[in-house]
Structure formats: structure tokens, C-alpha cells
Coordinates of C-alpha atoms in Angstrom, one line a residue:
Chain A
X1 CA 22.0 -1.0 29.7
X2 CA 25.3 0.4 30.8
X3 CA 25.6 3.0 33.6
X4 CA 26.8 5.7 31.4
X5 CA 23.8 5.4 29.1
X6 CA 21.2 5.7 31.8
X7 CA 22.5 9.1 32.7
X8 CA 22.1 10.7 29.3
X9 CA 19.2 10.7 26.9
X10 CA 19.1 7.7 24.7
X11 CA 18.4 9.2 21.3
X12 CA 18.9 6.0 19.4
X13 CA 16.4 4.1 21.5
X14 CA 13.8 6.9 21.2
X15 CA 14.3 7.1 17.5
X16 CA 13.9 3.3 17.1
X17 CA 10.8 3.2 19.3
X18 CA 9.2 6.2 17.6
X19 CA 9.7 4.8 14.1
X20 CA 8.5 1.3 15.2
X21 CA 5.6 2.8 17.1
X22 CA 4.6 4.9 14.0
X23 CA 4.5 1.7 11.9
X24 CA 2.3 0.0 14.6
X25 CA -0.2 2.9 14.8
X26 CA -0.2 3.9 11.1
X27 CA -3.2 1.7 10.3
X28 CA -5.3 3.4 13.0
X29 CA -4.3 6.9 12.0
X30 CA -4.9 6.1 8.3
X31 CA -8.3 4.6 9.2
X32 CA -9.3 7.8 11.0
X33 CA -8.1 10.0 8.1
X34 CA -10.0 7.8 5.6
X35 CA -13.1 7.9 7.7
X36 CA -13.1 11.7 7.4
X37 CA -12.4 11.8 3.7
X38 CA -14.6 11.6 0.6
X39 CA -14.8 8.4 -1.5
X40 CA -12.8 10.2 -4.2
X41 CA -10.1 11.1 -1.8
X42 CA -9.8 7.6 -0.4
X43 CA -9.4 6.1 -3.8
X44 CA -7.1 8.8 -5.2
X45 CA -3.6 8.1 -6.6
X46 CA -1.3 9.3 -5.1
X47 CA -3.0 9.0 -1.7
X48 CA -4.7 12.1 -0.2
X49 CA -2.9 12.4 3.1
X50 CA -5.3 14.9 4.5
X51 CA -8.9 15.5 3.3
X52 CA -9.7 18.9 1.9
X53 CA -12.5 19.3 4.4
X54 CA -13.3 16.9 7.2
X55 CA -16.3 14.7 6.3
X56 CA -17.9 14.3 9.7
X57 CA -21.2 13.2 8.1
X58 CA -19.5 9.8 7.4
X59 CA -20.2 8.9 11.0
X60 CA -24.0 9.4 11.1
X61 CA -24.1 7.7 7.7
X62 CA -22.9 4.5 9.3
X63 CA -26.2 4.2 11.2
X64 CA -28.1 4.6 7.9
X65 CA -26.1 2.0 6.0
X66 CA -25.9 -0.8 8.5
X67 CA -27.9 -1.5 11.8
X68 CA -24.8 -0.4 13.7
X69 CA -26.8 0.6 16.8
X70 CA -28.4 -2.8 17.1
X71 CA -25.1 -4.5 16.5
X72 CA -23.4 -2.3 19.1
X73 CA -26.1 -3.2 21.7
X74 CA -25.9 -6.9 20.9
X75 CA -22.1 -6.9 21.2
X76 CA -22.2 -5.0 24.5
X77 CA -24.9 -7.3 25.9
X78 CA -23.0 -10.4 24.9
X79 CA -19.8 -9.0 26.4
X80 CA -21.5 -8.0 29.7
X81 CA -23.2 -11.4 29.9
X82 CA -20.0 -13.3 29.3
X83 CA -17.9 -11.1 31.7
X84 CA -20.4 -11.3 34.6
X85 CA -21.1 -15.0 34.0
X86 CA -17.4 -15.9 33.9
X87 CA -16.5 -13.8 36.9
X88 CA -19.1 -15.6 39.0
X89 CA -18.8 -19.2 37.7
X90 CA -15.0 -19.2 37.4
X91 CA -14.5 -17.7 40.8
X92 CA -16.9 -20.2 42.4
X93 CA -15.4 -23.2 40.7
X94 CA -11.8 -21.9 41.2
X95 CA -12.6 -21.5 44.9
X96 CA -13.9 -25.1 45.1
X97 CA -10.8 -26.4 43.3
X98 CA -8.4 -24.4 45.5
X99 CA -10.0 -24.8 48.9
X100 CA -12.4 -27.7 49.1
X101 CA -11.8 -31.4 49.5
X102 CA -13.9 -33.9 47.5
X103 CA -13.4 -37.2 45.7
X104 CA -12.1 -36.9 42.1
X105 CA -11.0 -33.3 42.5
X106 CA -7.7 -33.8 40.7
X107 CA -9.2 -35.7 37.8
X108 CA -12.1 -33.2 37.4
X109 CA -9.7 -30.3 37.3
X110 CA -7.5 -32.0 34.8
X111 CA -10.5 -32.7 32.6
X112 CA -11.6 -29.0 32.8
X113 CA -8.0 -27.9 31.8
X114 CA -7.9 -30.4 28.9
X115 CA -10.5 -28.2 27.2
X116 CA -7.8 -25.6 26.6
X117 CA -5.7 -28.1 24.6
X118 CA -8.4 -28.8 22.1
X119 CA -8.8 -26.4 19.1
X120 CA -12.1 -24.6 19.1
X121 CA -13.2 -26.2 15.8
X122 CA -13.8 -29.5 17.6
X123 CA -16.6 -27.8 19.7
X124 CA -18.2 -25.6 17.2
X125 CA -20.6 -27.9 15.3
X126 CA -22.1 -29.6 18.4
X127 CA -22.3 -26.2 20.1
X128 CA -24.2 -24.9 17.1
X129 CA -26.6 -27.8 17.3
X130 CA -27.3 -27.2 21.0
X131 CA -28.0 -23.5 20.4
X132 CA -30.3 -24.4 17.5
X133 CA -32.2 -27.0 19.5
X134 CA -32.7 -24.4 22.3
X135 CA -34.1 -22.0 19.7
X136 CA -31.4 -19.5 20.6
X137 CA -30.1 -18.7 17.1
X138 CA -29.9 -14.9 16.5
X139 CA -30.3 -14.2 20.2
X140 CA -27.9 -12.6 22.8
X141 CA -28.3 -15.8 24.9
X142 CA -27.2 -17.9 22.0
X143 CA -24.1 -15.8 21.1
X144 CA -23.1 -15.5 24.8
X145 CA -23.8 -19.0 26.1
X146 CA -20.7 -21.2 25.4
X147 CA -18.3 -18.4 26.3
X148 CA -19.7 -18.0 29.8
X149 CA -18.1 -21.3 30.8
X150 CA -14.3 -20.9 30.8
X151 CA -11.7 -23.4 31.7
X152 CA -9.0 -20.7 31.6
X153 CA -10.8 -18.3 33.9
X154 CA -11.3 -21.2 36.3
X155 CA -7.6 -22.0 36.2
X156 CA -6.7 -18.3 36.8
X157 CA -9.1 -18.0 39.8
X158 CA -7.9 -21.3 41.3
X159 CA -4.3 -20.1 41.1
X160 CA -5.4 -16.8 42.8
X161 CA -7.3 -18.5 45.7
X162 CA -4.4 -20.9 46.2
X163 CA -2.2 -17.9 46.9
X164 CA -4.4 -16.3 49.5
X165 CA -3.8 -16.9 53.2
X166 CA -6.1 -19.4 54.9
X167 CA -6.3 -17.3 58.1
X168 CA -9.2 -15.2 56.8
X169 CA -11.3 -18.2 56.1
X170 CA -10.5 -19.8 59.5
X171 CA -11.7 -16.6 61.2
X172 CA -14.9 -16.6 59.2
X173 CA -15.6 -20.2 59.9
X174 CA -15.1 -19.6 63.7
X175 CA -17.6 -16.9 63.4
X176 CA -20.1 -19.4 62.0
X177 CA -20.0 -18.4 58.4
X178 CA -20.9 -21.2 55.9
X179 CA -18.6 -21.7 52.8
X180 CA -20.8 -19.6 50.6
X181 CA -20.8 -16.7 53.0
X182 CA -17.0 -17.0 53.4
X183 CA -16.6 -17.0 49.6
X184 CA -19.0 -14.3 48.8
X185 CA -18.4 -11.8 51.6
X186 CA -14.6 -12.3 52.1
X187 CA -12.8 -14.1 49.4
X188 CA -14.6 -12.8 46.3
X189 CA -14.3 -9.1 47.3
X190 CA -10.5 -9.6 47.9
X191 CA -9.9 -10.9 44.4
X192 CA -9.9 -7.6 42.5
X193 CA -6.7 -8.0 40.4
X194 CA -7.4 -11.6 39.3
X195 CA -11.1 -10.8 38.6
X196 CA -10.0 -7.8 36.5
X197 CA -7.6 -10.0 34.5
X198 CA -10.4 -12.5 33.8
X199 CA -12.8 -9.6 33.0
X200 CA -10.4 -7.9 30.6
X201 CA -9.5 -11.1 28.7
X202 CA -13.2 -12.1 28.4
X203 CA -14.2 -8.7 27.2
X204 CA -11.5 -8.6 24.5
X205 CA -12.4 -12.1 23.3
X206 CA -16.1 -11.5 23.4
X207 CA -16.1 -8.0 21.8
X208 CA -13.7 -9.1 19.0
X209 CA -14.9 -12.6 18.3
X210 CA -16.0 -13.4 14.7
X211 CA -16.5 -17.1 14.0
X212 CA -19.1 -18.0 16.7
X213 CA -21.5 -15.0 16.1
X214 CA -21.0 -15.5 12.4
X215 CA -22.4 -19.0 12.8
X216 CA -25.2 -18.5 15.3
X217 CA -26.4 -14.9 14.4
X218 CA -26.9 -14.5 10.7
X219 CA -29.5 -11.7 10.8
X220 CA -27.9 -8.3 10.1
X221 CA -29.8 -6.6 12.9
X222 CA -29.3 -9.3 15.5
X223 CA -25.6 -10.0 15.2
X224 CA -22.4 -8.5 16.6
X225 CA -20.3 -5.7 15.2
X226 CA -17.5 -8.0 14.0
X227 CA -20.0 -9.9 11.9
X228 CA -21.7 -6.7 10.7
X229 CA -18.4 -5.3 9.6
X230 CA -17.2 -8.4 7.9
X231 CA -20.3 -8.6 5.7
X232 CA -20.3 -4.8 5.0
X233 CA -17.4 -5.1 2.6
X234 CA -19.1 -7.8 0.6
X235 CA -21.8 -5.4 -0.5
X236 CA -20.9 -4.2 -4.0
X237 CA -21.8 -0.6 -3.3
X238 CA -19.1 -0.4 -0.5
X239 CA -18.7 3.2 0.7
X240 CA -15.1 3.1 1.9
X241 CA -15.1 6.2 4.1
X242 CA -18.3 5.0 5.9
X243 CA -16.8 1.6 6.3
X244 CA -13.8 3.1 7.9
X245 CA -16.0 5.2 10.2
X246 CA -17.9 2.0 11.2
X247 CA -14.8 0.0 11.9
X248 CA -13.3 2.8 13.9
X249 CA -16.4 3.2 16.1
X250 CA -16.5 -0.6 16.6
X251 CA -12.9 -0.6 18.0
X252 CA -13.2 2.6 20.0
X253 CA -14.7 1.2 23.3
X254 CA -11.9 -1.3 23.8
X255 CA -9.3 1.2 22.8
X256 CA -10.6 3.7 25.4
X257 CA -10.7 0.9 28.0
X258 CA -7.0 0.1 27.1
X259 CA -5.8 3.7 27.4
X260 CA -7.7 4.3 30.7
X261 CA -6.7 1.0 32.3
X262 CA -3.4 0.5 30.5
X263 CA -1.5 -1.3 33.4
X264 CA -4.4 -3.6 34.2
X265 CA -4.9 -4.5 30.5
X266 CA -1.2 -5.3 30.0
X267 CA -1.2 -7.5 33.1
X268 CA -4.3 -9.2 31.9
X269 CA -2.7 -9.8 28.5
X270 CA 0.4 -11.2 30.1
X271 CA -1.9 -13.8 31.8
X272 CA -3.4 -14.7 28.5
X273 CA 0.1 -16.0 27.6
X274 CA -0.4 -18.8 30.0
X275 CA -3.3 -20.1 27.9
X276 CA -1.0 -22.1 25.7
Chain J
X1 CA -1.4 -22.9 64.4
X2 CA 1.1 -25.3 65.7
X3 CA -0.2 -28.5 64.1
X4 CA -0.2 -29.4 60.4
X5 CA -3.8 -29.0 59.2
X6 CA -3.4 -31.4 56.2
X7 CA -4.0 -34.8 57.8
X8 CA -7.0 -33.3 59.7
X9 CA -8.6 -32.1 56.5
X10 CA -8.0 -35.3 54.8
X11 CA -9.6 -37.4 57.6
X12 CA -12.7 -35.2 57.6
X13 CA -12.8 -34.6 53.8
X14 CA -16.4 -35.6 53.3
X15 CA -17.6 -34.4 56.6
X16 CA -16.4 -30.8 56.5
X17 CA -17.3 -29.7 53.0
X18 CA -20.2 -31.9 52.5
X19 CA -22.3 -30.9 49.5
X20 CA -20.7 -27.5 49.2
X21 CA -18.3 -28.5 46.4
X22 CA -21.3 -29.5 44.3
X23 CA -22.9 -26.1 45.0
X24 CA -19.8 -24.2 43.9
X25 CA -19.0 -26.4 40.9
X26 CA -22.4 -27.3 39.4
X27 CA -23.0 -24.1 37.6
X28 CA -19.7 -24.2 35.7
X29 CA -19.8 -28.0 35.2
X30 CA -23.3 -28.0 33.6
X31 CA -22.0 -25.6 30.9
X32 CA -18.7 -27.4 30.5
X33 CA -20.3 -30.8 30.1
X34 CA -22.9 -29.4 27.6
X35 CA -20.7 -27.1 25.6
X36 CA -17.2 -28.8 25.8
X37 CA -17.2 -32.4 27.0
X38 CA -20.2 -33.6 25.0
X39 CA -19.1 -31.7 21.8
X40 CA -15.7 -33.6 21.8
X41 CA -17.6 -36.9 21.7
X42 CA -20.2 -35.6 19.3
X43 CA -17.5 -34.4 16.8
X44 CA -15.9 -37.8 16.8
X45 CA -19.3 -39.4 16.2
X46 CA -20.1 -36.9 13.5
X47 CA -16.9 -37.7 11.7
X48 CA -18.4 -41.1 10.9
X49 CA -21.8 -39.7 9.8
X50 CA -23.1 -38.4 6.6
X51 CA -25.5 -35.4 6.7
X52 CA -28.3 -34.9 4.3
X53 CA -29.5 -31.4 3.3
X54 CA -32.5 -31.6 5.7
X55 CA -30.4 -32.2 8.8
X56 CA -30.7 -36.0 9.0
X57 CA -27.6 -38.0 9.6
X58 CA -26.7 -41.6 8.9
X59 CA -23.7 -43.8 9.6
X60 CA -21.1 -43.4 6.8
X61 CA -18.2 -45.4 8.1
X62 CA -14.9 -44.0 7.0
X63 CA -16.4 -42.1 4.0
X64 CA -15.4 -38.7 5.4
X65 CA -11.9 -39.8 6.1
X66 CA -11.6 -41.1 2.6
X67 CA -12.9 -37.7 1.3
X68 CA -10.2 -36.0 3.3
X69 CA -7.4 -38.1 1.7
X70 CA -8.7 -37.3 -1.8
X71 CA -9.3 -33.6 -1.2
X72 CA -6.8 -31.5 -3.1
X73 CA -7.8 -28.4 -1.1
X74 CA -6.4 -30.0 2.1
X75 CA -2.7 -30.0 1.3
X76 CA -2.9 -26.5 0.0
X77 CA -4.8 -25.3 3.1
X78 CA -2.1 -27.0 5.3
X79 CA 0.6 -25.3 3.3
X80 CA -1.1 -21.9 3.5
X81 CA -1.6 -22.2 7.2
X82 CA 2.0 -23.3 7.7
X83 CA 3.4 -20.4 5.6
X84 CA 1.2 -17.9 7.6
X85 CA 2.4 -19.4 10.9
X86 CA 6.0 -19.3 9.8
X87 CA 5.8 -15.6 8.8
X88 CA 4.0 -14.7 12.1
X89 CA 6.8 -16.5 14.0
X90 CA 9.3 -14.1 12.4
X91 CA 7.7 -11.5 14.7
X92 CA 9.4 -13.0 17.8
X93 CA 12.9 -11.7 17.0
X94 CA 11.4 -8.3 16.2
X95 CA 9.5 -8.4 19.5
X96 CA 12.7 -9.3 21.3
X97 CA 14.4 -6.1 20.1
X98 CA 11.3 -4.0 20.9
X99 CA 11.0 -5.5 24.4
X100 CA 14.6 -5.0 25.2
X101 CA 14.4 -1.3 24.1
X102 CA 11.1 -0.8 26.1
X103 CA 12.3 -2.3 29.3
X104 CA 15.5 -0.2 29.7
X105 CA 15.7 1.2 33.1
X106 CA 14.5 4.8 33.5
X107 CA 13.4 5.1 29.9
X108 CA 11.2 8.2 29.5
X109 CA 7.8 8.1 27.7
X110 CA 7.7 4.3 28.1
X111 CA 4.0 4.3 28.8
X112 CA 3.4 6.3 25.6
X113 CA 5.5 3.8 23.6
X114 CA 3.5 1.0 25.2
X115 CA 0.3 2.5 23.9
X116 CA 1.8 2.7 20.4
X117 CA 3.0 -0.9 20.4
X118 CA 0.1 -2.6 22.3
X119 CA -2.8 -1.0 20.5
X120 CA -3.2 -3.9 18.0
X121 CA -3.7 -6.3 20.8
X122 CA -7.0 -4.8 21.8
X123 CA -8.3 -4.0 18.4
X124 CA -10.9 -6.1 16.7
X125 CA -9.3 -8.3 14.0
X126 CA -12.1 -7.8 11.5
X127 CA -11.9 -4.0 11.8
X128 CA -8.2 -3.8 11.3
X129 CA -8.4 -6.3 8.5
X130 CA -10.8 -3.8 6.7
X131 CA -8.2 -1.1 7.1
X132 CA -5.3 -3.2 5.9
X133 CA -7.4 -4.2 2.9
X134 CA -7.5 -0.6 2.0
X135 CA -3.7 -0.2 2.6
X136 CA -3.0 -3.2 0.4
X137 CA -5.5 -2.2 -2.3
X138 CA -4.1 -2.8 -5.8
X139 CA -5.1 0.6 -7.3
X140 CA -5.1 3.1 -4.5
X141 CA -3.5 1.4 -1.6
X142 CA -0.6 3.0 0.2
X143 CA 1.7 0.0 -0.1
X144 CA 1.5 -0.1 -3.9
X145 CA 1.9 3.7 -4.0
X146 CA 5.1 3.4 -2.0
X147 CA 6.3 0.7 -4.3
X148 CA 5.5 2.8 -7.4
X149 CA 7.6 5.6 -6.0
X150 CA 10.7 3.4 -6.1
X151 CA 9.6 2.2 -9.6
X152 CA 8.0 -1.2 -8.7
X153 CA 4.6 -2.1 -10.0
X154 CA 2.8 -3.6 -7.0
X155 CA 1.0 -6.9 -7.1
X156 CA -2.7 -7.7 -6.5
X157 CA -2.3 -8.1 -2.8
X158 CA -5.9 -9.0 -2.1
X159 CA -6.8 -11.1 -5.1
X160 CA -3.6 -13.0 -6.2
X161 CA -3.1 -16.3 -4.3
X162 CA 0.5 -16.1 -2.9
X163 CA 0.5 -12.3 -2.6
X164 CA -2.7 -12.3 -0.7
X165 CA -1.3 -14.9 1.7
X166 CA 1.7 -12.7 2.2
X167 CA -0.4 -9.6 2.9
X168 CA -2.5 -11.5 5.4
X169 CA 0.6 -12.9 7.1
X170 CA 2.1 -9.4 7.4
X171 CA -1.1 -8.2 9.1
X172 CA -0.9 -11.4 11.3
X173 CA 2.6 -10.5 12.3
X174 CA 1.6 -6.9 13.1
X175 CA -1.3 -8.0 15.2
X176 CA 0.5 -10.6 17.2
X177 CA 3.5 -8.4 18.0
X178 CA 2.1 -6.8 21.1
X179 CA 1.5 -10.0 23.0
X180 CA 5.0 -11.2 22.1
X181 CA 6.5 -7.9 23.4
X182 CA 4.4 -8.1 26.6
X183 CA 5.6 -11.7 27.3
X184 CA 9.2 -11.0 26.5
X185 CA 9.2 -7.8 28.6
X186 CA 8.0 -9.8 31.5
X187 CA 10.8 -12.2 30.9
X188 CA 13.4 -9.4 30.6
X189 CA 12.4 -7.9 33.9
X190 CA 13.5 -11.2 35.5
X191 CA 17.1 -11.0 34.2
X192 CA 19.3 -10.0 37.2
X193 CA 21.3 -6.8 36.4
X194 CA 24.5 -8.3 38.0
X195 CA 24.8 -10.5 35.0
X196 CA 25.2 -7.5 32.7
X197 CA 27.7 -6.0 35.0
X198 CA 29.7 -9.2 35.0
X199 CA 29.5 -9.4 31.2
X200 CA 30.7 -5.8 31.0
X201 CA 33.7 -6.6 33.3
X202 CA 34.5 -9.3 30.8
X203 CA 34.6 -6.6 28.1
X204 CA 31.3 -7.6 26.4
X205 CA 29.7 -4.8 24.3
X206 CA 26.0 -4.2 24.1
X207 CA 25.5 -6.5 21.2
X208 CA 27.5 -9.3 22.8
X209 CA 25.6 -8.9 26.0
X210 CA 22.4 -9.2 24.1
X211 CA 23.5 -12.4 22.5
X212 CA 25.2 -14.1 25.4
X213 CA 23.2 -12.9 28.4
X214 CA 19.7 -11.7 27.3
X215 CA 18.8 -14.3 24.7
X216 CA 19.9 -17.4 26.6
X217 CA 18.1 -16.3 29.8
X218 CA 15.0 -15.6 27.8
X219 CA 14.9 -19.0 26.0
X220 CA 12.0 -20.2 28.3
X221 CA 9.9 -17.2 27.4
X222 CA 10.8 -17.5 23.7
X223 CA 9.9 -21.2 23.7
X224 CA 6.6 -20.5 25.4
X225 CA 5.9 -17.7 22.9
X226 CA 6.7 -19.9 20.0
X227 CA 4.2 -22.5 21.2
X228 CA 1.3 -20.0 21.6
X229 CA 2.2 -18.1 18.5
X230 CA 2.1 -21.3 16.5
X231 CA -1.2 -22.4 18.0
X232 CA -2.7 -19.0 17.3
X233 CA -1.2 -19.1 13.8
X234 CA -2.9 -22.4 13.0
X235 CA -6.2 -20.8 14.0
X236 CA -6.0 -18.2 11.1
X237 CA -9.5 -17.2 10.2
X238 CA -10.7 -13.7 11.1
X239 CA -8.0 -11.8 9.2
X240 CA -8.3 -14.0 6.2
X241 CA -12.1 -13.9 6.2
X242 CA -12.3 -10.1 6.6
X243 CA -9.3 -9.1 4.4
X244 CA -10.2 -11.2 1.4
X245 CA -14.0 -11.8 1.7
X246 CA -15.8 -15.0 0.9
X247 CA -16.5 -14.2 -2.7
X248 CA -12.8 -13.7 -3.5
X249 CA -11.7 -15.9 -6.4
X250 CA -8.3 -16.3 -4.8
X251 CA -9.8 -17.7 -1.6
X252 CA -9.6 -21.4 -2.8
X253 CA -5.8 -21.0 -3.1
X254 CA -5.4 -18.9 0.0
X255 CA -7.7 -20.5 2.5
X256 CA -6.5 -21.8 5.9
X257 CA -7.5 -25.1 7.5
X258 CA -9.9 -23.3 9.8
X259 CA -11.5 -21.4 6.9
X260 CA -11.9 -24.7 5.1
X261 CA -13.5 -26.1 8.2
X262 CA -15.9 -23.2 8.4
X263 CA -16.9 -23.3 4.7
X264 CA -17.5 -27.1 4.8
X265 CA -19.5 -27.0 8.0
X266 CA -21.6 -23.9 7.5
X267 CA -21.6 -23.1 3.8
X268 CA -21.6 -26.5 2.3
X269 CA -23.4 -27.9 5.3
X270 CA -21.2 -31.0 5.2
X271 CA -20.8 -31.3 9.0
X272 CA -19.5 -34.8 8.9
X273 CA -16.6 -33.9 6.6
X274 CA -16.0 -30.7 8.6
X275 CA -15.7 -32.8 11.8
X276 CA -12.9 -34.7 10.1
X277 CA -11.1 -31.5 9.3
X278 CA -11.5 -30.3 12.9
X279 CA -9.9 -33.6 14.0
X280 CA -7.1 -33.0 11.5
X281 CA -6.5 -29.5 13.0
X282 CA -6.3 -31.1 16.5
X283 CA -3.9 -33.7 15.2
X284 CA -1.6 -31.1 13.5
X285 CA -1.5 -28.7 16.4
X286 CA -0.9 -31.6 18.9
X287 CA 1.9 -33.0 16.8
X288 CA 3.5 -29.7 16.2
X289 CA 3.4 -28.8 20.0
X290 CA 4.8 -32.2 20.9
X291 CA 7.6 -31.7 18.4
X292 CA 8.5 -28.3 19.8
X293 CA 8.5 -29.8 23.4
X294 CA 11.0 -32.4 22.1
X295 CA 13.2 -29.9 20.3
X296 CA 13.3 -27.5 23.2
X297 CA 15.6 -29.8 25.2
X298 CA 18.4 -28.7 22.8
X299 CA 18.0 -25.0 23.1
X300 CA 16.0 -23.9 26.1
X301 CA 17.9 -23.2 29.4
X302 CA 15.9 -23.6 32.6
X303 CA 17.9 -22.7 35.7

């Protein structure tokens, strides 16, 4: 903080951050080590800090013990459906709320935002009944459907369009473009950062969600990874190293996404703060 | 443009945009009405209904509300949820320290530290819960091994009522820390450096600067963080579900309100009663948020 300190290395700060950081990542490191150990090593006292030989076969074993591949595909399909759906629907609605004039706009927008103030449990049972009526239980469509419609994404996109200069649209209109062409060819392509925030938040929520898929997708081979993992430990022949391997693989895609797109993900998460 | 476009737009409001708002809004609104507006109404209606095992429902008056008042699991679930939320809120001061270390100007390796601290924010709660379940295992877990080294016999973290709630809360604190650090870091970057210089001229040390400059200026961020942390805390489900498991004998004494909602709605299939629990969750979160907004006037500085 002081001028003197910025000029020389701050050992205290680095020591504190390293120790704190080590505590934060310990579970991940330990998970990785356990996933490469034998069952005996995982359950040994005192703990076996490093396996005698790395048990790589725990990873292929995951695919034999649970329908991991199916669950992975389901999770990925649901996540893609929600991200694509939200980007399109939230951008369209956000654009209308930001730039168009129509009767009842203020009330309609307030109503959409009010969704955010109601805890999710209020929606769950009727949502389940709708999915059941549609015959969508245990389908990707059923798991993805309610999450495609997002009040928060609409709010973010509206804020984004409000902050864009009007001159671009005026020019397009003079060229004879209709509102859809203006939106789709000019405004949407210029919305990269906001779209990426919506995409990242949606991907995180969708990939990691437990309660909704737990309710609507109860078949082992048609549900998501989160549900598959949560039921894995209930089986009484739990094979701990394999369970660790499965949970590590389930988290890996988002971790890679985070490490590759670190700045974008942090910005996206900072937005999620506004959800309150 | 040398004229104000606003009156012009207003005069032609129906002419210029015509049916276009409908085109842009209909896709979202169809889903919002079906999956959000209608369910609010349906849940209120369901709360007055009794469900038979074959899916039929009939009017039951205030029956479900009476059940709620007589249900001894409810006060315990409220208490458990409150204890969990309180412990997770303790993460905010920790996050404040981490954020102020991370945002120092010219700090080397800051991107690396960010990865270390932010990783829990992107990891699947169910997956980390399974790992923590191992770490807290009574027989071979690392926590009880560490306790045994200093001569303490560790408790049954996953199967004894209060201990398991504590274990779940610690994991909740760990997993909510990144978001808190991110929000506070954003707040810290808005603190003008001149204020620190002025404080230094007044002879304030690092600790005094932290207390009289950093913390007061961050109160809006801290307040905001308290609101969202509390709301998220009241939603405790994933960690509890995956760390303890549904067959856990301690679950009845450790369950959160949302877990109770889930088990009534989808295991007991008493969706009428579950709707009342959902309304109770809405009431508690709403009341708590209002209370915080009232209390903030006394300690949050906006300027």
C-alpha cells in the first residue's frame, strides 16, 4: 500500500497468499491424488500422501461403474441448449426492453425482474408438472427447458444495449434495415463481452446444477453428471478412488474453461453478484 | 442531431415499432409465463390442496398450513439453515483480507493466486462435496488425522448432527469465498489512492488505514455481499445432499429448509405441504432481506 513497499518484494503478502491459496486448492489436489491411489491407500491411517504406483486404471473404471459417457453427453447437451437459447432469447428481449417503445414496457420489465426475487422452490413443483405433462421427463429437452428463459440474462443484455450508441441503428434504419436486421446484423455481433458473461454464467449454472435434473431425470443413463455423482456414493460398494476419478473428470471441462478464459470468467462472476 | 429525439419517439411510439416488440419478446415471454409466472400462482393454489398418491388433488383449506405449524422438523430446519448461513457469512471478513492482498498494485503472480482462490467458484458443488466427505471421514479423513496428531479424537463429521452441519458449513464457506473475493476486489479497485496518501500524512499505519479508509469505503460492497451470501445460504441443498447422502441417519437433524422441501415434494410426494414450505422459504428470505435493508442505514456509507 505504501510507496516504499511497492518497490521491494512483499514477502509477507506472498506467504499469506500462498498459504491461503494452498488451503483453497487442497481439496482438488487431494482429489487427484486419491483418484490415482488404491482403495487401501485412500482408506489408510495415517493418510497415504502419494500412491506407491499411480493407478491410472481408475479412470477407465469410471466408465464401467457408472454411465459416465451418457451423463457427460447429457450434461453437455443441456448446457449447450441453455447457453444458445439464453443468448438468443435474452438478447432479443433485452434489445426490445432497451430500444423499443410499446405500451406496458415498464410493468412488463418489472414483472420479469421480479422472478429473481422469488426463491427457486416456488417454481419447482409446477415446472415439474409441466415437464411431466409434455412427456419430457428423462430427456435433454426436459432438463434444459426452464433454464433457457432467464430474467437475469435479459436484465444484463438490456443494460448492455442501453449503453450502446444509437448512431449505429440510425444509420442502419436510413439504409432501410428493419429492426430484426438491425439487431441481428449490427447490434448482436457487437455484444461480445455481455454475451460471454451471460454464456459463462449459464454454463456454470447448467453444468453444476443438481436439484432440477435430480427431479426430472431419474434414470441413471439419462441424467446429468451432478445427479450421477450424487447417487454414486449411495451405492454400498462405493469404490472411493473411482469415485474421485469420476468427480474429477466431471469438473474438468469447466476448470479448463476457467483457466483458459480466466479474465472473462472473473468478469462474468462479478456480474453474477448483481443477481441479488 | 440537433433536436431531442425523445418527444418524437413518444409521439410515434405505436407507429414506428409496430409489432416488432412482440416479435422480439414473444419467445422469452412464452417461457417466462409458462415456467415462472404460472408456477407462482400454481404454488399458491397447491398450498391449499391435498395430493393423493395417484396424482389427484382436492381442496384442503388450511390443512397444509396447520401441518406446518405442528411440524417439529421445521424449527430445526430453520435453525440449521440459519447456522449454516451465519458460518458462511464469516467468510466475508476473510475475503476482505484476501481481496486487499490480491489487489495491491504491482503484485507479482496475481493471476496465479487468482486461479488458486477462484477455482472453487467454477467447480461442481456435488463433486467437491464428495471430496470433502473423504476429507472429513471419521476413520481415514485428513481432518481427523490432523486432530489426532495434536491428541484430539475427531468427531463423526458426516454422521453426527451438529458436527455434520459444521462440516457442511465449512465447505459452504470455502466454496463461497471466491465470489466474495471477486466482488470485494472490484470494490477495492474503486478506492481512490489519494485517500491512502492522506491517511499516511496523518500518520496512519497499514492497519489503521485498513480500518478507517478501506472498510468504510467498502461498506456498500460488503452490504451487497451480505445480502447475496445470505440468500445463497438459505438455499443450502447441493452440499448437504452430496456430503451426507439421503440415507444418512443424521439427516433428520441436519436438513435445511430446501432439503425438507425437496424431500416432502419429491420423496414423500406431498406437494401441497411442500408448497407451503416453499412459501415459508420465500417469507424468510424476504423478511431477512428487508431487515438487512433497514439495518444498512446505520452502517453503510454511500457517497
